C-alpha positions as YAML, in Angstrom:
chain: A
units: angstrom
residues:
- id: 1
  name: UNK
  ca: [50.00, 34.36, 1.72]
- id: 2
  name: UNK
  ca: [47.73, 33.75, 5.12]
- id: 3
  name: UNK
  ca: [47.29, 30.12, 4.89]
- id: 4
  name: UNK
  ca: [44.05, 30.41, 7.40]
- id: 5
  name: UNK
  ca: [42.91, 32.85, 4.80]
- id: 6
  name: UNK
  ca: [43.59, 30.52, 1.78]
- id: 7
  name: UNK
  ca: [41.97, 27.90, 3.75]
- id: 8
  name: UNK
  ca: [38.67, 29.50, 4.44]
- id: 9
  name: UNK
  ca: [38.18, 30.25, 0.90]
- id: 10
  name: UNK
  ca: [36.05, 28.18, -1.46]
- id: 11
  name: UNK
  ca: [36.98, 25.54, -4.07]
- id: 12
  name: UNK
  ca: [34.52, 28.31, -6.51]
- id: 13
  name: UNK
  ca: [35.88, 31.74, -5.73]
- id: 14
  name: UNK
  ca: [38.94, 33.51, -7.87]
- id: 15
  name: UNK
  ca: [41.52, 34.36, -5.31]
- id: 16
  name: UNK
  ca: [42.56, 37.08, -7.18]
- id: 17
  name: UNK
  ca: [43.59, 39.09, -4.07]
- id: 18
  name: UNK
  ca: [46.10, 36.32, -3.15]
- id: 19
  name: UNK
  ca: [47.46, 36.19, -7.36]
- id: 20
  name: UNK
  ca: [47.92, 39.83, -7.38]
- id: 21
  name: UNK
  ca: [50.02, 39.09, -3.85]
- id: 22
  name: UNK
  ca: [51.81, 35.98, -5.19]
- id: 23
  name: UNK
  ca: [55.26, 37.51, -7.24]
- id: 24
  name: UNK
  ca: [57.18, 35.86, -9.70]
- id: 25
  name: UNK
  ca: [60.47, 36.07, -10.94]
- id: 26
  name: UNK
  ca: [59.47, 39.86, -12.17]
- id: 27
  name: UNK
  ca: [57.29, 40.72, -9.51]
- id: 28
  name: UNK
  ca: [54.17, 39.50, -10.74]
- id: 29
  name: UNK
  ca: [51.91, 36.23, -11.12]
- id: 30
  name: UNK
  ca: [51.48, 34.34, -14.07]
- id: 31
  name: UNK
  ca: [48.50, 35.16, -16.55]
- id: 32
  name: UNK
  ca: [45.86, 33.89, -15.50]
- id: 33
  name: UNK
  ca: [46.71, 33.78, -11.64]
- id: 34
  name: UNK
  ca: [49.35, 31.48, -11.77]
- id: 35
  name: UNK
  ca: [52.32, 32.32, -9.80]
- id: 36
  name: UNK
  ca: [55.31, 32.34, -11.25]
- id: 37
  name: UNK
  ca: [58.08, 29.88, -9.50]
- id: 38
  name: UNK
  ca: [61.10, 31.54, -7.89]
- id: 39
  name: UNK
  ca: [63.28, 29.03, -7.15]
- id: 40
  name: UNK
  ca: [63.70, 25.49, -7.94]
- id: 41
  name: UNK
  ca: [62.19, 24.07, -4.89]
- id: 42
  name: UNK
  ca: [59.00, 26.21, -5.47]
- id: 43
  name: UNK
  ca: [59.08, 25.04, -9.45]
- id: 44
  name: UNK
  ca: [58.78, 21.10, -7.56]
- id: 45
  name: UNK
  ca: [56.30, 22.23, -5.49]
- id: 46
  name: UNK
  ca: [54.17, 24.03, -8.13]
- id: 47
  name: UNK
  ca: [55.23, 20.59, -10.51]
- id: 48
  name: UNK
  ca: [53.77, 18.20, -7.69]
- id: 49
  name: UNK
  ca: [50.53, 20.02, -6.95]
- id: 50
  name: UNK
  ca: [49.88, 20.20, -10.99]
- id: 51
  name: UNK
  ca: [50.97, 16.42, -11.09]
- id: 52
  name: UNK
  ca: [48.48, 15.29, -8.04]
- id: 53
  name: UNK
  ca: [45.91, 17.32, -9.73]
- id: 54
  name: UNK
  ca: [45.70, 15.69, -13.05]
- id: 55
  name: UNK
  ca: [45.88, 12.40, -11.56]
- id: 56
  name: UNK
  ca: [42.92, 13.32, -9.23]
- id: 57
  name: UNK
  ca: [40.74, 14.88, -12.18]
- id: 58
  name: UNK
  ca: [41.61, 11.57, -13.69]
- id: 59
  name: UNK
  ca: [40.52, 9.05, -11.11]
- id: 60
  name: UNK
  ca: [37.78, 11.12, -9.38]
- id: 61
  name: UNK
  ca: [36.40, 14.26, -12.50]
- id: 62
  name: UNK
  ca: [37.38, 17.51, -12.17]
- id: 63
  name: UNK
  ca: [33.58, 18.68, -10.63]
- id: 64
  name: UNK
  ca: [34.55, 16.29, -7.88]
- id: 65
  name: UNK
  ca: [38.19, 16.93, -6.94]
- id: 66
  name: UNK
  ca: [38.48, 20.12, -4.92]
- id: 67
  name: UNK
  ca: [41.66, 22.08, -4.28]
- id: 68
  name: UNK
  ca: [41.36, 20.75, -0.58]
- id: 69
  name: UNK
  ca: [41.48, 17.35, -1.84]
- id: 70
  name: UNK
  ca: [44.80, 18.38, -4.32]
- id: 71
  name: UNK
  ca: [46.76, 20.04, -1.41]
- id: 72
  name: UNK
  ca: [46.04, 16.88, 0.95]
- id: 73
  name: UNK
  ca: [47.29, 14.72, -2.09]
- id: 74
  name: UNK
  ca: [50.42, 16.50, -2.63]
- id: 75
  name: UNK
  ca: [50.67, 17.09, 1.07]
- id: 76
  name: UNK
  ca: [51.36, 21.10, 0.92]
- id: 77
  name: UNK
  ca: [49.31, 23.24, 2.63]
- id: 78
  name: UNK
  ca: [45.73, 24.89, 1.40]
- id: 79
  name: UNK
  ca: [47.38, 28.35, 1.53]
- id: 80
  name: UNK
  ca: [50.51, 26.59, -0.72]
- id: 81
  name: UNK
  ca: [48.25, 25.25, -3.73]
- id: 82
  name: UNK
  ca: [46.09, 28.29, -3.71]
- id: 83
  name: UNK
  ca: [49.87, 30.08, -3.87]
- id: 84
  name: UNK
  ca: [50.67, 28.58, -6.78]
- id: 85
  name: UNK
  ca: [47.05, 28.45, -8.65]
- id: 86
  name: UNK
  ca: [44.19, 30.65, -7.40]
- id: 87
  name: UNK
  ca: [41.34, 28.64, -8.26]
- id: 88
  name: UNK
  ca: [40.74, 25.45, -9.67]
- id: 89
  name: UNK
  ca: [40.23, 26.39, -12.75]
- id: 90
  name: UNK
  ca: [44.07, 27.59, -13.21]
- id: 91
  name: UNK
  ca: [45.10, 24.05, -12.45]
- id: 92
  name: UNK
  ca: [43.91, 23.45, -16.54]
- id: 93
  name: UNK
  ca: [45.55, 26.64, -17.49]
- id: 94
  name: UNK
  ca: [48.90, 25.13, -16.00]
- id: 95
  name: UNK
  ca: [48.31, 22.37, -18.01]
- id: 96
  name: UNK
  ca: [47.57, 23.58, -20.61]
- id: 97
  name: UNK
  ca: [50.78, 25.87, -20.30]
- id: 98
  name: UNK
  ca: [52.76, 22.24, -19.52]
- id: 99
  name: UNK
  ca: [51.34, 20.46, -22.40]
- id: 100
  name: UNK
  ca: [51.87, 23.11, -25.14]
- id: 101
  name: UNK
  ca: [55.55, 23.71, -23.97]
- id: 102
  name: UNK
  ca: [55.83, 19.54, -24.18]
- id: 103
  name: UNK
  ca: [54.01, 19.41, -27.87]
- id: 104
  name: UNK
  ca: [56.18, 22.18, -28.97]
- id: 105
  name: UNK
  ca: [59.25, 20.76, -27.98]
- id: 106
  name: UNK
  ca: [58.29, 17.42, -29.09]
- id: 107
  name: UNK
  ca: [57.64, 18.64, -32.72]
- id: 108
  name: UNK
  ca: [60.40, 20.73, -33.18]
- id: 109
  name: UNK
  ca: [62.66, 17.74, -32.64]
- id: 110
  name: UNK
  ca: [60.72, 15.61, -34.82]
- id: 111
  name: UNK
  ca: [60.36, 17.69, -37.79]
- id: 112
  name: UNK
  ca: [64.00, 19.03, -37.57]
- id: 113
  name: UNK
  ca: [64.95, 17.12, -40.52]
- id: 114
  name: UNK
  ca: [62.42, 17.86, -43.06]
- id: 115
  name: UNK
  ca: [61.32, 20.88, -45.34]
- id: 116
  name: UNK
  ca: [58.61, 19.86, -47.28]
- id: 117
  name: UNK
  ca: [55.76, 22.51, -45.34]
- id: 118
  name: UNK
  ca: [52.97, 19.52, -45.25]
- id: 119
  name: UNK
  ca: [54.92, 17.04, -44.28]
- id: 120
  name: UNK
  ca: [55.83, 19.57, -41.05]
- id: 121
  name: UNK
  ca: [52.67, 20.28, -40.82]
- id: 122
  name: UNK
  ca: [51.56, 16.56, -39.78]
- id: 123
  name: UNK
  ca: [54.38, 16.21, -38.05]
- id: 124
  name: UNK
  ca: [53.44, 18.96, -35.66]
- id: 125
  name: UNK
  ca: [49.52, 18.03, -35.64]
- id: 126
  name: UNK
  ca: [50.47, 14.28, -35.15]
- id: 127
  name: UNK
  ca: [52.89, 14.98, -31.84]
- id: 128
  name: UNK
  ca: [49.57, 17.21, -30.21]
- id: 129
  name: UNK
  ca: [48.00, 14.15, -30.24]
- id: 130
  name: UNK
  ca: [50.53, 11.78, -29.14]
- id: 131
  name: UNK
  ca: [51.04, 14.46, -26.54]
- id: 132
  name: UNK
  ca: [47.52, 14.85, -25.38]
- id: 133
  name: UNK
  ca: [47.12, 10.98, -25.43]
- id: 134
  name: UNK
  ca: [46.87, 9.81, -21.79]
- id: 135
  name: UNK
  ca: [44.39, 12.86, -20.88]
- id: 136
  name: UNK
  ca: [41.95, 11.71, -23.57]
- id: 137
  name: UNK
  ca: [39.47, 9.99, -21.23]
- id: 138
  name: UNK
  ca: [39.04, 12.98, -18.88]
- id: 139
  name: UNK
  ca: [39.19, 15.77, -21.77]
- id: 140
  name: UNK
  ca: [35.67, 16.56, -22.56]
- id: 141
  name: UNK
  ca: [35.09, 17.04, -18.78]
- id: 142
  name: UNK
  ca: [37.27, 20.21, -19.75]
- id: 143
  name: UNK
  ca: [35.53, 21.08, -22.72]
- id: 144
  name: UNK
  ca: [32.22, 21.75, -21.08]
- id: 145
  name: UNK
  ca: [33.74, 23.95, -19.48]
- id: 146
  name: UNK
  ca: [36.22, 25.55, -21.84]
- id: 147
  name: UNK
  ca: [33.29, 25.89, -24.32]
- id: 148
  name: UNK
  ca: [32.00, 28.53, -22.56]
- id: 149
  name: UNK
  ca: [33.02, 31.55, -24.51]
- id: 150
  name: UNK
  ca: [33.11, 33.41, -20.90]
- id: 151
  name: UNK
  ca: [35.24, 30.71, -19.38]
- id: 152
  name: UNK
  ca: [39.39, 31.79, -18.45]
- id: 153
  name: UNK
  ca: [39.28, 27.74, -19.77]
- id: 154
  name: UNK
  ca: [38.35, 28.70, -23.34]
- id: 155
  name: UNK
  ca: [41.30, 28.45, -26.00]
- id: 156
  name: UNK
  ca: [40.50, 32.09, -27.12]
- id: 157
  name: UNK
  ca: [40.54, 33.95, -23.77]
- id: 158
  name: UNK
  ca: [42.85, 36.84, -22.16]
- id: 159
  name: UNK
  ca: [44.17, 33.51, -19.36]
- id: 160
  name: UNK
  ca: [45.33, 30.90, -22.38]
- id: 161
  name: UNK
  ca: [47.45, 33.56, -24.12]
- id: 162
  name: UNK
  ca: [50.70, 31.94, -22.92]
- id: 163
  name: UNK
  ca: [50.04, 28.63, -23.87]
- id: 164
  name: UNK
  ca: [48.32, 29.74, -27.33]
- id: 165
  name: UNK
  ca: [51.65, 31.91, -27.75]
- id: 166
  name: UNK
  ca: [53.35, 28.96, -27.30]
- id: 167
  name: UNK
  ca: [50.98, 27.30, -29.96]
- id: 168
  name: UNK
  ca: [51.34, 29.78, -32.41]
- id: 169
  name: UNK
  ca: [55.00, 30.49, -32.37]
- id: 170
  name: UNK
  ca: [55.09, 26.58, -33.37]
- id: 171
  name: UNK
  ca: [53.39, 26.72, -36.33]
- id: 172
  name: UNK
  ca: [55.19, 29.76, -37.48]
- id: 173
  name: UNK
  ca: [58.54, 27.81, -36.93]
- id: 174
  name: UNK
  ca: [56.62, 24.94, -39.56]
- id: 175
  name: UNK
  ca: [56.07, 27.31, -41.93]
- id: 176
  name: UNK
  ca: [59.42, 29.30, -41.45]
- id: 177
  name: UNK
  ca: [61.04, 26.16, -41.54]
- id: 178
  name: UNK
  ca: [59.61, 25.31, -44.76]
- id: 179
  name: UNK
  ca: [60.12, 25.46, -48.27]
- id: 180
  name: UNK
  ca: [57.25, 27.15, -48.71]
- id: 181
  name: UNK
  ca: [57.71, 30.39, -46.83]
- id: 182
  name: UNK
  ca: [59.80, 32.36, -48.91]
- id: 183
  name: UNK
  ca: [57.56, 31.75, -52.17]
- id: 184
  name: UNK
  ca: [54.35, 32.82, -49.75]
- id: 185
  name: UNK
  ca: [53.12, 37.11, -49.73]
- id: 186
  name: UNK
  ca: [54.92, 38.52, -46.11]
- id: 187
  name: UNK
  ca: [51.08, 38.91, -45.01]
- id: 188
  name: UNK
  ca: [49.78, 35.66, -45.49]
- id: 189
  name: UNK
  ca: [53.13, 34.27, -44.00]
- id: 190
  name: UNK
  ca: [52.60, 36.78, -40.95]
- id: 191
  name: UNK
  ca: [49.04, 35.65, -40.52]
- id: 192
  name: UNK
  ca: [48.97, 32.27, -41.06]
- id: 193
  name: UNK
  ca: [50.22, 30.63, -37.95]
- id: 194
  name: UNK
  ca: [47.27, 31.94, -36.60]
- id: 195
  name: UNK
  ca: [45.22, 30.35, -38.67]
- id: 196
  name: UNK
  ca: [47.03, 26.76, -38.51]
- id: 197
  name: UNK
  ca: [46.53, 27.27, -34.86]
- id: 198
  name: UNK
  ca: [42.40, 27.57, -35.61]
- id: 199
  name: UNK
  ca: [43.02, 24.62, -37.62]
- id: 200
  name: UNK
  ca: [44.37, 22.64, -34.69]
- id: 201
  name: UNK
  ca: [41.37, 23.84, -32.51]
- id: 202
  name: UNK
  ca: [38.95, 21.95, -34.97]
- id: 203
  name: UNK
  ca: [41.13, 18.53, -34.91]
- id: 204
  name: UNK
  ca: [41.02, 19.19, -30.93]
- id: 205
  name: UNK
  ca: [37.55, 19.35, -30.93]
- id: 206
  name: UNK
  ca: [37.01, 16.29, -33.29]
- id: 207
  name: UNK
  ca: [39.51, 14.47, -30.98]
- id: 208
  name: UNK
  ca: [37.35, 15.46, -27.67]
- id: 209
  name: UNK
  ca: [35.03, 13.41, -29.09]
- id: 210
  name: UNK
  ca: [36.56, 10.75, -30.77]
- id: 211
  name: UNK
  ca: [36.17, 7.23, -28.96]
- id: 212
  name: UNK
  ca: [37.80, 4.92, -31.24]
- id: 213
  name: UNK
  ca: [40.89, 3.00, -30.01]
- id: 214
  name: UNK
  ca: [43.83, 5.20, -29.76]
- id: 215
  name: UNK
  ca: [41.75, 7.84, -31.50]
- id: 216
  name: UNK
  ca: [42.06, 6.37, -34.97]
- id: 217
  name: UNK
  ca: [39.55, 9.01, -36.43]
- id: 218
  name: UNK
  ca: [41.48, 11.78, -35.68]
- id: 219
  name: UNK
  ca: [44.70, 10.52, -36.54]
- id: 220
  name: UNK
  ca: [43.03, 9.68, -40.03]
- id: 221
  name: UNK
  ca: [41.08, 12.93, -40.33]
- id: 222
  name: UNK
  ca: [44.61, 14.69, -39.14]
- id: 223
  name: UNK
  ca: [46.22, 12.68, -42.44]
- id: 224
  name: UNK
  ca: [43.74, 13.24, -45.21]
- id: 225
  name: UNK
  ca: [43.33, 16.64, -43.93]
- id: 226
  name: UNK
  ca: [46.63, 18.03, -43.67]
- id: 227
  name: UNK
  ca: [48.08, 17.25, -47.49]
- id: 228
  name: UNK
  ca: [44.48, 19.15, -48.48]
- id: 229
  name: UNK
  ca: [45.11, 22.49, -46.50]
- id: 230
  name: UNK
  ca: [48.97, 22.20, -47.50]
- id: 231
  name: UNK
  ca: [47.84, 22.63, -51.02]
- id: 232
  name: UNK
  ca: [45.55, 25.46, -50.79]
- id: 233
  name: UNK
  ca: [47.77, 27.19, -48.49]
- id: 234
  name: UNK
  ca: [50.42, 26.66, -51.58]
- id: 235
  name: UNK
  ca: [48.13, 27.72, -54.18]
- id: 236
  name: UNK
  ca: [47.66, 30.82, -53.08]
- id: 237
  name: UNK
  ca: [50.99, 32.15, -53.88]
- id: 238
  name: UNK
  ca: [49.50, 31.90, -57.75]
- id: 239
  name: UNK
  ca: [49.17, 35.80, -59.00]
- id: 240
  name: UNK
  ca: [45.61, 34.23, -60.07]
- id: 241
  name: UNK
  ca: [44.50, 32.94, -56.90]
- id: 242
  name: UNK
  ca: [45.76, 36.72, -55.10]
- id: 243
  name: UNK
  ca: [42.05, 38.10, -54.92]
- id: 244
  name: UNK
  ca: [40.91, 34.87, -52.62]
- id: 245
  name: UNK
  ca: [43.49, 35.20, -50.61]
- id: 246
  name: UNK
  ca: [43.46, 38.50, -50.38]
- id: 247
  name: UNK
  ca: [39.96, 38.19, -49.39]
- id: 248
  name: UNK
  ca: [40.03, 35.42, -47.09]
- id: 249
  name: UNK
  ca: [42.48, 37.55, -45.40]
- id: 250
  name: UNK
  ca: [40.05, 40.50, -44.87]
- id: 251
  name: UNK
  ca: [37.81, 37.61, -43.27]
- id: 252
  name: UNK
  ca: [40.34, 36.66, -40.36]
- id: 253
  name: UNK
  ca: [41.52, 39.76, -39.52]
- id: 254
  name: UNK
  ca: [37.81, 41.18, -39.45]
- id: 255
  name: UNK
  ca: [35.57, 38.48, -37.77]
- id: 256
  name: UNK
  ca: [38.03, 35.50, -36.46]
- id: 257
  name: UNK
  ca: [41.26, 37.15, -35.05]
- id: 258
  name: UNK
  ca: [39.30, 39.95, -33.02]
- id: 259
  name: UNK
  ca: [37.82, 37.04, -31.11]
- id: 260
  name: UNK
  ca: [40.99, 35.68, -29.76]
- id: 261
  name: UNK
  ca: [42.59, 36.79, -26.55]
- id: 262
  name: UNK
  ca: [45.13, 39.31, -27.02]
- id: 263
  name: UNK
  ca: [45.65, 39.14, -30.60]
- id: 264
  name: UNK
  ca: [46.70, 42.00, -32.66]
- id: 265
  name: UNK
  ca: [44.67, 42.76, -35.28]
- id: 266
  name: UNK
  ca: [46.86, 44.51, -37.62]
...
């Protein structure tokens, strides 16, 4: 990539040009504009810019800290950070892509020695926020702008598939995992990691929020909540609760899955 080029651009404009240009390890960038690293000296380099910028968001915002400001930082060039992430904005989307990957692997290890479905189920909701700890005081920075339903920042766009992939495949392997599963119908098994995934999403936005010490509301709301939707979600496989289900089913499929990035719909 022309680092003059790179350099001349502006903190606000997509660089999509220079993502369609940057190749991965197939060929091609990341979702999202993210290129994809090649080697292990570009997977440090693409670790250190996303490390300088998170510490930057923290200590300055993210309105104030331009990509300029991250290259300088991590002392690469303009042209090398725009390399790596063509705008700003896919600085969040490699974190988010970093922080899933971490909260995945953290839960899986935690909840490899237990069956009962809700107790997995905390397990995995409690690690997210242990996770997502030290970025509390700069999240909701983020969440003015990933509230936009238009933003590549939002949970539900095309640009966050990989790390709500990531996401999802987790709570599939807490309900595969599970006692439960095999006593569930094949559908509601099939679609409900989808739907513990939406469930996260409102305990993320409660925690954006949340500005008691160590976020003691959410962890509470996270451990009153979690025994409640593990019963429901085991009531249903009751021949007399079958109609609900089935009809809550028709619901997300219809009018809550076709919102979300790249989901099937099936």
């Amino acid at each position: 990539m022309d680092d003059l080029a790179a350099t001349n651009r502006t903190d606000g404009e997509k660089g999509a040009a220079d993502a369609s240009a940057a190749p991965g390890t197939d060929g091609g960038p990341m979702p999202g504009g993210r290129a994809q690293p090649k080697t292990d000296k570009s997977e440090a380099t693409r670790a250190l810019i996303l490390e300088t910028a998170m510490r930057l968001f923290q200590e300055r915002g993210y309105e104030k800290t331009t990509m300029r400001a991250i290259a300088a930082e991590a002392g690469v060039s303009v042209g090398n950070a725009y390399y790596y992430f063509s705008a700003k904005e896919f600085l969040i989307q490699g974190f988010y892509d970093r922080m899933t990957y971490d909260h995945a692997a953290d839960a899986r290890n935690r909840m490899a020695n237990t069956r009962e479905f809700a107790e997995r189920l905390q397990i995995a909701l409690e690690s997210w926020l242990d996770t997502a700890a030290p970025y509390h005081e700069f999240a909701a920075q983020f969440f003015r702008t990933a509230a936009d339903p238009t933003s590549s920042l939002s949970p539900f766009s095309n640009e966050s598939h990989p790390a709500r992939a990531t996401a999802v495949e987790l709570f599939r392997d807490v309900l595969q995992g599970s006692e439960l599963a095999p006593k569930l119908d094949a559908e509601l098994v099939e679609l409900l990691p989808d739907v513990l995934w939406l469930h996260l999403m409102v305990i993320v936005l409660y925690w954006v929020f949340d500005r008691t010490e160590d976020t003691e509301r959410t962890r509470e709301f996270v451990r009153r909540s979690t025994p409640m939707a593990a019963r429901v979600i085991n009531l249903s496989r009751y021949r007399v609760f079958r109609p609900i289900v089935r009809d809550a089913k028709g619901l997300i499929q219809d009018f809550i899955l076709p919102t979300i990035g790249k989901t099937a719909v099936k």
